[in-house]
Short mmCIF file of C-alpha atoms and ligand atoms in Angstrom, two decimals:
data_model
loop_
_atom_site.label_atom_id
_atom_site.label_comp_id
_atom_site.label_asym_id
_atom_site.label_seq_id
_atom_site.Cartn_x
_atom_site.Cartn_y
_atom_site.Cartn_z
CA MET A 1 76.51 65.47 60.77
CA MET A 2 79.92 65.43 62.56
CA LYS A 3 79.20 64.62 66.23
CA THR A 4 79.84 67.54 69.11
CA VAL A 5 82.57 66.04 71.89
CA TYR A 6 82.17 68.81 74.14
CA LEU A 7 84.71 68.82 76.70
CA ASP A 8 84.70 72.71 77.62
CA ASN A 9 81.78 72.20 80.70
CA ASN A 10 84.37 74.67 83.75
CA ALA A 11 83.27 77.43 79.95
CA THR A 12 78.99 76.65 80.80
CA THR A 13 76.98 73.39 80.48
CA ALA A 14 74.13 71.80 78.30
CA VAL A 15 70.57 72.56 79.93
CA ALA A 16 69.50 69.25 81.33
CA PRO A 17 66.25 67.86 80.03
CA GLU A 18 64.55 67.75 82.71
CA VAL A 19 65.71 71.37 83.68
CA LEU A 20 64.46 72.40 80.37
CA GLU A 21 60.99 70.61 81.16
CA ALA A 22 61.19 71.86 84.58
CA MET A 23 61.23 75.85 83.76
CA LEU A 24 58.85 76.08 80.32
CA PRO A 25 55.84 76.41 82.20
CA TYR A 26 57.16 79.58 84.00
CA LEU A 27 57.16 80.69 80.95
CA LYS A 28 54.43 80.10 79.26
CA ASP A 29 50.89 79.82 81.82
CA HIS A 30 52.61 81.07 85.42
CA TYR A 31 53.50 83.77 84.17
CA GLY A 32 52.73 86.37 87.50
CA ASN A 33 54.81 87.91 89.20
CA PRO A 34 55.45 86.71 92.75
CA SER A 35 55.23 89.74 94.57
CA SER A 36 51.70 89.59 93.08
CA MET A 37 47.84 88.89 95.52
CA TYR A 38 46.19 86.16 93.76
CA GLY A 39 46.62 82.62 93.22
CA MET A 40 48.31 82.56 89.59
CA ALA A 41 50.41 84.43 90.97
CA ARG A 42 51.01 82.74 94.76
CA ARG A 43 52.20 80.05 92.10
CA VAL A 44 54.64 80.85 91.10
CA SER A 45 56.12 82.66 94.59
CA THR A 46 55.87 78.36 95.96
CA ALA A 47 57.57 77.52 92.88
CA LEU A 48 60.56 79.58 94.15
CA ASN A 49 60.39 79.01 97.40
CA GLN A 50 60.77 75.23 96.27
CA ALA A 51 63.65 76.09 94.64
CA ARG A 52 65.05 78.38 96.98
CA THR A 53 64.42 74.64 99.02
CA GLN A 54 66.61 72.82 96.42
CA THR A 55 69.01 75.23 95.89
CA ALA A 56 70.51 75.49 100.07
CA ARG A 57 70.03 71.36 99.96
CA ILE A 58 72.82 70.86 98.20
CA LEU A 59 74.49 73.18 99.74
CA GLY A 60 74.00 72.16 103.14
CA ALA A 61 72.06 75.83 104.29
CA SER A 62 68.60 76.83 105.08
CA PRO A 63 66.10 78.16 102.54
CA GLU A 64 66.16 82.14 104.18
CA GLU A 65 70.30 81.45 103.19
CA ILE A 66 69.85 81.87 99.54
CA VAL A 67 69.77 84.95 97.78
CA PHE A 68 68.71 84.86 93.60
CA THR A 69 70.86 86.39 92.10
CA SER A 70 71.38 87.17 87.68
CA CYS A 71 75.33 84.74 87.66
CA GLY A 72 78.21 83.72 89.12
CA THR A 73 79.15 87.30 88.70
CA GLU A 74 76.91 89.70 90.24
CA SER A 75 76.95 86.45 93.55
CA ASP A 76 80.50 87.93 94.05
CA ASN A 77 80.10 91.11 93.18
CA ALA A 78 76.95 91.58 95.70
CA ALA A 79 79.09 89.43 99.07
CA ILE A 80 82.33 91.86 98.91
CA TRP A 81 80.14 94.81 98.09
CA ALA A 82 77.94 93.90 101.14
CA ALA A 83 81.30 92.80 103.14
CA ILE A 84 82.69 95.62 102.87
CA ARG A 85 79.85 98.04 103.25
CA SER A 86 78.72 96.55 106.33
CA ASN A 87 82.11 97.36 108.15
CA PRO A 88 83.26 100.84 106.41
CA LEU A 89 85.91 101.11 108.91
CA LYS A 90 88.20 98.28 107.86
CA ARG A 91 89.80 98.80 104.60
CA HIS A 92 91.57 95.59 103.88
CA ILE A 93 90.77 92.69 101.73
CA ILE A 94 92.60 88.98 101.29
CA THR A 95 92.39 87.64 97.79
CA SER A 96 94.10 85.18 95.95
CA ARG A 97 96.53 85.60 92.74
CA VAL A 98 94.41 83.24 90.65
CA GLU A 99 90.64 84.37 90.83
CA HIS A 100 88.17 84.28 88.22
CA SER A 101 87.92 87.71 87.11
CA ALA A 102 84.36 88.30 88.95
CA VAL A 103 86.59 88.62 92.44
CA LYS A 104 89.82 89.34 90.41
CA ASN A 105 88.83 92.76 88.89
CA LEU A 106 86.43 93.93 90.97
CA CYS A 107 89.03 93.75 93.90
CA GLU A 108 92.19 95.66 91.47
CA TYR A 109 89.12 98.14 91.06
CA LEU A 110 89.09 98.13 95.55
CA SER A 111 92.49 98.28 95.21
CA HIS A 112 93.00 101.59 93.68
CA ASN A 113 89.69 103.44 95.50
CA GLY A 114 91.08 103.07 98.90
CA TYR A 115 90.71 99.54 99.72
CA GLN A 116 95.11 97.82 100.22
CA VAL A 117 94.24 94.60 98.48
CA THR A 118 96.57 91.24 99.64
CA PHE A 119 96.97 88.69 96.30
CA VAL A 120 97.91 85.58 98.20
CA PRO A 121 100.06 83.64 95.83
CA VAL A 122 100.30 80.05 94.80
CA ASP A 123 102.36 77.95 94.34
CA GLY A 124 103.24 75.48 91.31
CA LYS A 125 100.54 73.74 91.67
CA GLY A 126 98.40 76.21 92.33
CA ARG A 127 98.09 75.05 96.59
CA LEU A 128 96.94 78.33 97.99
CA ASP A 129 100.34 79.72 100.58
CA LEU A 130 98.71 79.87 103.56
CA ASP A 131 101.30 80.45 106.20
CA TYR A 132 101.53 84.13 103.86
CA LEU A 133 97.37 84.40 103.79
CA TYR A 134 97.81 83.84 107.98
CA ASP A 135 100.70 86.85 108.45
CA HIS A 136 98.36 89.04 105.92
CA LEU A 137 95.20 88.84 108.17
CA SER A 138 95.12 91.55 110.30
CA GLU A 139 92.07 93.86 112.41
CA ASP A 140 92.01 95.78 109.01
CA THR A 141 90.93 93.38 107.10
CA ALA A 142 86.95 93.50 105.52
CA VAL A 143 86.38 90.35 103.74
CA VAL A 144 88.90 88.07 102.60
CA SER A 145 88.22 85.89 99.32
CA LEU A 146 89.26 83.36 97.95
CA MET A 147 87.68 80.63 95.57
CA TRP A 148 87.03 76.64 96.34
CA ALA A 149 87.73 76.06 93.11
CA ASN A 150 89.77 77.08 90.55
CA ASN A 151 87.94 77.07 86.56
CA GLU A 152 91.52 76.92 85.04
CA THR A 153 92.81 74.30 86.47
CA GLY A 154 90.46 72.06 88.97
CA VAL A 155 93.09 73.18 92.02
CA MET A 156 90.53 73.34 95.14
CA PHE A 157 91.53 75.45 98.13
CA PRO A 158 91.39 74.04 101.09
CA VAL A 159 88.41 76.32 101.79
CA GLU A 160 87.13 75.04 104.80
CA GLU A 161 90.22 75.12 107.46
CA ILE A 162 91.14 78.27 106.13
CA ALA A 163 87.38 79.42 106.94
CA ARG A 164 87.83 78.15 110.61
CA GLU A 165 91.03 80.95 111.48
CA VAL A 166 89.50 83.22 109.12
CA LYS A 167 86.04 83.02 111.58
CA ASN A 168 88.46 83.08 114.50
CA LYS A 169 89.81 86.48 114.11
CA GLY A 170 86.17 87.95 113.33
CA VAL A 171 86.69 88.78 109.87
CA VAL A 172 84.31 87.86 107.19
CA PHE A 173 85.49 84.55 104.90
CA HIS A 174 83.53 84.75 100.99
CA THR A 175 83.81 81.41 98.95
CA ASP A 176 83.29 80.93 94.80
CA ALA A 177 82.49 77.95 94.47
CA VAL A 178 81.31 78.18 91.21
CA GLN A 179 83.03 75.45 89.97
CA ALA A 180 82.37 73.22 92.69
CA VAL A 181 79.28 73.36 93.69
CA GLY A 182 77.84 69.65 92.18
CA LYS A 183 80.95 68.39 92.65
CA VAL A 184 81.97 69.17 96.41
CA PRO A 185 79.82 67.61 98.86
CA MET A 186 79.48 70.18 100.64
CA ASP A 187 77.39 70.93 104.21
CA ILE A 188 78.47 74.85 104.85
CA GLY A 189 76.45 75.36 107.83
CA ARG A 190 79.48 73.71 109.67
CA THR A 191 81.79 75.45 108.61
CA GLY A 192 82.83 79.08 109.15
CA ILE A 193 81.84 80.38 105.43
CA ASP A 194 79.84 83.49 105.48
CA MET A 195 79.59 83.83 102.06
CA LEU A 196 79.19 81.73 99.10
CA SER A 197 79.00 82.36 95.12
CA LEU A 198 76.77 80.03 92.92
CA SER A 199 76.21 80.13 88.99
CA GLY A 200 73.20 78.32 87.42
CA HIS A 201 75.01 77.52 84.13
CA LYS A 202 77.91 75.29 85.09
CA LEU A 203 75.45 73.28 86.78
CA HIS A 204 73.37 72.03 83.65
CA ALA A 205 70.74 74.96 84.43
CA PRO A 206 70.69 78.28 82.05
CA LYS A 207 72.95 81.53 81.29
CA GLY A 208 72.23 84.20 83.88
CA VAL A 209 70.83 82.77 86.87
CA GLY A 210 73.13 82.86 90.18
CA ALA A 211 72.45 82.31 94.24
CA LEU A 212 74.49 83.89 97.12
CA TYR A 213 74.38 82.29 100.60
CA VAL A 214 74.49 84.18 102.91
CA ARG A 215 74.75 82.62 106.39
CA LYS A 216 72.11 84.12 109.16
CA GLY A 217 73.14 86.81 111.25
CA THR A 218 76.12 88.17 108.48
CA LYS A 219 75.39 91.75 108.03
CA PHE A 220 74.62 92.39 104.46
CA THR A 221 73.69 95.35 102.31
CA PRO A 222 72.07 94.74 98.66
CA PHE A 223 74.08 95.06 96.26
CA LEU A 224 71.09 95.74 93.40
CA VAL A 225 68.83 98.40 95.95
CA GLY A 226 65.51 98.03 94.23
CA GLY A 227 62.87 96.54 95.63
CA HIS A 228 61.53 94.45 98.53
CA GLN A 229 62.29 90.94 96.66
CA GLU A 230 65.22 88.72 97.99
CA GLN A 231 63.69 89.37 101.62
CA ASN A 232 65.60 92.48 100.80
CA ARG A 233 69.04 91.94 99.77
CA ARG A 234 67.90 92.57 95.63
CA GLY A 235 66.13 93.88 94.00
CA GLY A 236 64.67 93.18 90.85
CA THR A 237 61.32 91.06 89.74
CA GLU A 238 63.08 88.07 90.55
CA ASN A 239 64.08 85.67 87.00
CA VAL A 240 60.93 82.87 88.24
CA ALA A 241 61.87 80.77 84.81
CA SER A 242 65.28 80.26 85.65
CA ILE A 243 65.20 80.14 89.43
CA VAL A 244 63.11 76.57 88.95
CA ALA A 245 65.45 75.75 86.82
CA LEU A 246 68.17 76.21 89.01
CA GLY A 247 66.11 74.51 92.02
CA LYS A 248 66.00 71.72 89.55
CA ALA A 249 69.84 71.14 88.22
CA ALA A 250 70.37 71.51 92.03
CA GLU A 251 68.50 69.02 92.89
CA LEU A 252 69.49 66.89 90.11
CA ALA A 253 73.38 67.57 90.68
CA GLY A 254 72.62 66.19 93.90
CA ASN A 255 71.84 63.70 92.97
CA LEU A 256 74.62 62.24 90.49
CA MET A 257 77.67 63.26 92.80
CA ALA A 258 78.13 60.08 92.47
CA GLU A 259 78.89 59.71 89.19
CA GLU A 260 80.80 62.91 89.23
CA ASN A 261 83.02 61.49 91.02
CA THR A 262 83.52 58.20 90.36
CA ARG A 263 82.25 57.50 86.63
CA VAL A 264 83.55 61.29 85.46
CA LYS A 265 86.40 60.80 87.30
CA ALA A 266 87.52 57.86 85.87
CA LEU A 267 86.77 59.23 82.77
CA ARG A 268 88.83 62.36 83.19
CA ASP A 269 91.81 60.12 84.24
CA ARG A 270 91.62 57.91 81.56
CA LEU A 271 91.69 60.43 78.60
CA GLU A 272 94.87 62.31 81.04
CA THR A 273 96.35 58.91 80.58
CA GLY A 274 96.04 58.47 77.45
CA ILE A 275 96.74 62.10 75.97
CA LEU A 276 100.11 62.03 78.57
CA ALA A 277 100.78 58.27 77.48
CA ALA A 278 100.95 59.47 73.61
CA VAL A 279 102.55 62.70 73.56
CA PRO A 280 106.21 63.58 74.44
CA HIS A 281 106.33 67.19 76.63
CA ALA A 282 103.75 67.47 77.50
CA ASP A 283 102.55 68.55 81.40
CA VAL A 284 99.71 68.63 83.68
CA ASN A 285 99.24 71.43 85.73
CA GLY A 286 97.83 71.76 88.99
CA ASP A 287 97.66 69.58 92.00
CA THR A 288 96.76 66.21 90.56
CA ASP A 289 95.61 64.91 94.47
CA ARG A 290 93.36 67.99 95.65
CA ARG A 291 91.39 68.11 92.08
CA LEU A 292 87.76 68.72 90.63
CA PRO A 293 86.74 65.63 89.38
CA ASN A 294 86.14 66.26 86.11
CA THR A 295 88.63 68.78 85.30
CA THR A 296 92.78 68.98 83.40
CA ASN A 297 94.85 70.99 82.61
CA ILE A 298 97.64 69.93 79.94
CA SER A 299 100.34 71.83 78.37
CA PHE A 300 101.66 70.78 75.10
CA GLU A 301 105.36 72.79 75.46
CA PHE A 302 106.12 74.57 72.39
CA ILE A 303 102.91 75.38 70.71
CA GLU A 304 100.39 77.36 70.75
CA GLY A 305 96.84 75.92 72.97
CA GLU A 306 94.38 78.87 70.45
CA SER A 307 95.98 76.35 66.95
CA ILE A 308 95.06 73.38 69.40
CA LEU A 309 91.44 74.57 69.77
CA LEU A 310 91.21 74.97 66.46
CA MET A 311 92.33 71.76 64.89
CA MET A 312 89.86 70.27 67.45
CA ASP A 313 87.45 72.53 66.16
CA GLU A 314 87.71 70.96 62.57
CA ILE A 315 87.18 67.37 64.14
CA GLY A 316 83.87 68.51 66.64
CA ILE A 317 86.35 68.72 69.38
CA CYS A 318 85.00 71.58 72.34
CA ALA A 319 87.40 72.56 74.39
CA SER A 320 89.31 75.73 76.56
CA SER A 321 92.96 76.77 76.11
CA GLY A 322 94.85 78.77 79.17
CA SER A 323 96.00 81.73 77.09
CA ALA A 324 93.63 84.71 75.86
CA CYS A 325 94.52 86.68 72.43
CA THR A 326 94.15 90.10 73.39
CA SER A 327 95.24 92.77 71.39
CA GLY A 328 96.60 90.89 68.49
CA SER A 329 99.28 89.27 71.56
CA LEU A 330 98.54 85.78 72.82
CA GLU A 331 98.76 86.41 76.98
CA PRO A 332 99.43 82.95 78.81
CA SER A 333 96.66 82.97 81.65
CA HIS A 334 97.57 84.57 84.56
CA VAL A 335 96.47 81.52 86.86
CA LEU A 336 99.21 79.93 84.71
CA ARG A 337 101.07 83.16 85.18
CA ALA A 338 100.86 83.00 88.61
CA MET A 339 101.71 79.29 89.19
CA GLY A 340 105.18 79.70 87.77
CA VAL A 341 104.37 77.67 84.29
CA PRO A 342 107.07 78.88 81.56
CA TYR A 343 105.68 80.57 78.98
CA THR A 344 106.23 77.90 76.18
CA ALA A 345 104.00 75.96 78.68
CA ALA A 346 101.40 78.03 79.14
CA HIS A 347 101.15 79.01 75.48
CA GLY A 348 100.43 75.38 74.60
CA SER A 349 97.71 75.30 77.11
CA VAL A 350 94.38 73.27 77.27
CA ARG A 351 91.53 72.45 79.65
CA PHE A 352 89.37 69.99 79.16
CA SER A 353 86.48 69.81 81.21
CA LEU A 354 83.70 67.23 81.75
CA SER A 355 80.16 66.85 82.88
CA VAL A 356 77.95 63.28 83.53
CA TYR A 357 77.16 63.33 79.36
CA ASN A 358 80.42 62.30 78.08
CA THR A 359 81.03 59.19 77.12
CA ARG A 360 83.51 56.32 77.20
CA GLN A 361 83.36 56.85 73.03
CA GLU A 362 83.97 59.99 72.89
CA ILE A 363 87.12 60.15 75.49
CA ASP A 364 88.40 57.27 73.29
CA TYR A 365 87.83 60.03 70.19
CA VAL A 366 90.00 62.53 71.57
CA ILE A 367 92.80 60.13 72.65
CA GLU A 368 92.48 58.66 69.31
CA LYS A 369 92.61 62.18 67.50
CA LEU A 370 94.74 64.14 69.61
CA PRO A 371 98.28 63.56 69.46
CA PRO A 372 99.16 63.49 66.05
CA ILE A 373 97.21 66.90 65.82
CA ILE A 374 100.13 68.16 68.63
CA GLU A 375 102.80 66.20 65.55
CA ARG A 376 101.29 68.07 63.45
CA LEU A 377 101.72 71.87 64.78
CA ARG A 378 104.61 70.55 66.14
CA GLN A 379 106.58 70.42 62.96
CA MET A 380 105.37 73.79 62.15
CA SER A 381 107.08 74.99 64.83
CA PRO A 382 110.20 77.14 65.08
CA PHE A 383 110.23 76.40 68.82
CA TRP A 384 109.71 72.66 68.25
CA LYS A 385 113.11 73.13 65.68
CA SER A 386 115.37 74.20 67.77
CA VAL A 387 114.48 71.46 70.26
CA GLN A 388 114.65 68.67 68.16
CA ALA A 389 118.23 70.42 67.33
CA GLY A 390 119.55 69.92 70.88
N1 LIG B 1 83.77 81.97 88.99
C1 LIG B 1 84.05 81.11 88.81
C2 LIG B 1 85.44 80.13 89.06
C3 LIG B 1 83.59 81.25 87.28
O1 LIG B 1 84.38 79.76 86.66
C4 LIG B 1 82.77 81.37 86.61
C5 LIG B 1 82.56 81.64 84.90
O2 LIG B 1 83.13 81.07 84.17
C6 LIG B 1 81.81 82.95 87.28
C7 LIG B 1 83.15 82.91 88.71
C8 LIG B 1 81.57 83.38 86.99
O3 LIG B 1 79.90 83.02 86.40
P1 LIG B 1 79.28 83.74 85.93
O4 LIG B 1 79.32 83.58 84.45
O5 LIG B 1 77.42 83.03 86.08
O6 LIG B 1 79.11 85.36 85.77
#
């Protein structure tokens, strides 16, 4: 059977064997409702508490500051709705032009429903325009929501520095840290960050579980209104097995963070350097100085990312492209467009995102197999032919 080289860890990750093992008892024997009053249920609620402690630890937070949710998207929605509902007189929101759709589409919705939203621009390397951001902070701003790390390019915003400034103005600061948790050391208690979103399936836990950090003292209104779970901050019987998995995954991620920032980073750099050395008209998108250790986004000019993905898939390589095929037209990603990446390059962008499960052999396989794919596709490309013709 053909081996799979999985380089799409920013899309989702494999469930770690230790994580699966930790969660299975809660799908079998320990099925009690954690809110019930007998011993079997108490065991389950103890497991929830342990997961809360493990999740808090990777952030440098206290367990009471963790609210378990169903995913990163719910955490983002819960944070922004909580901020605006808790500050009903304020009608202004600040976010960036490169957020994940979980924040972007909610902010766009709010911009059509009574809120003024400032979408802060980025430069050609995906770096946030901080002056623009601070100039737009006002008495009317209810919340500033900015991602810690970009899912497409891996570029990191200086959220700790921004949170300090925003806090000085008395404005709530939320960060979507779905891609950063487990890759970047965090000591959230020491920052001005009020709320932070994370998602299990980017951390080797299953899909469909996430968490929202809510700093002690932050005004909060639940997004899911229902029972008293999560200290009245999120109604709904807890997804116990997945929460146990998230806790275990957070603990593992803490243990593996050093490896992520050394071995995985070195593999990412090897991949990037190897590809750039072998392929002309290829460029990295985004600021390589402030970037996640596992991500590289490379544009191969004059061809389409989707075609590259299809040909890589035939030889077992999984990655993502920066364009989404919607209604028959290939639209480059809003992130690359916000960075001003030219269309010919944005269309041909591919994101490779690694994990601790990748090996050097896998990276060398990609370095060997990808350049001839690019060459073949370029031979078929009318753009490439016109470039060659001068
Ligand atoms: N935010 C970012 C930056 C992401 O990369 C993702 C997932 O791709 C999400 C939010 C959404 O997370 P989930 O898939 O758990 O809803």
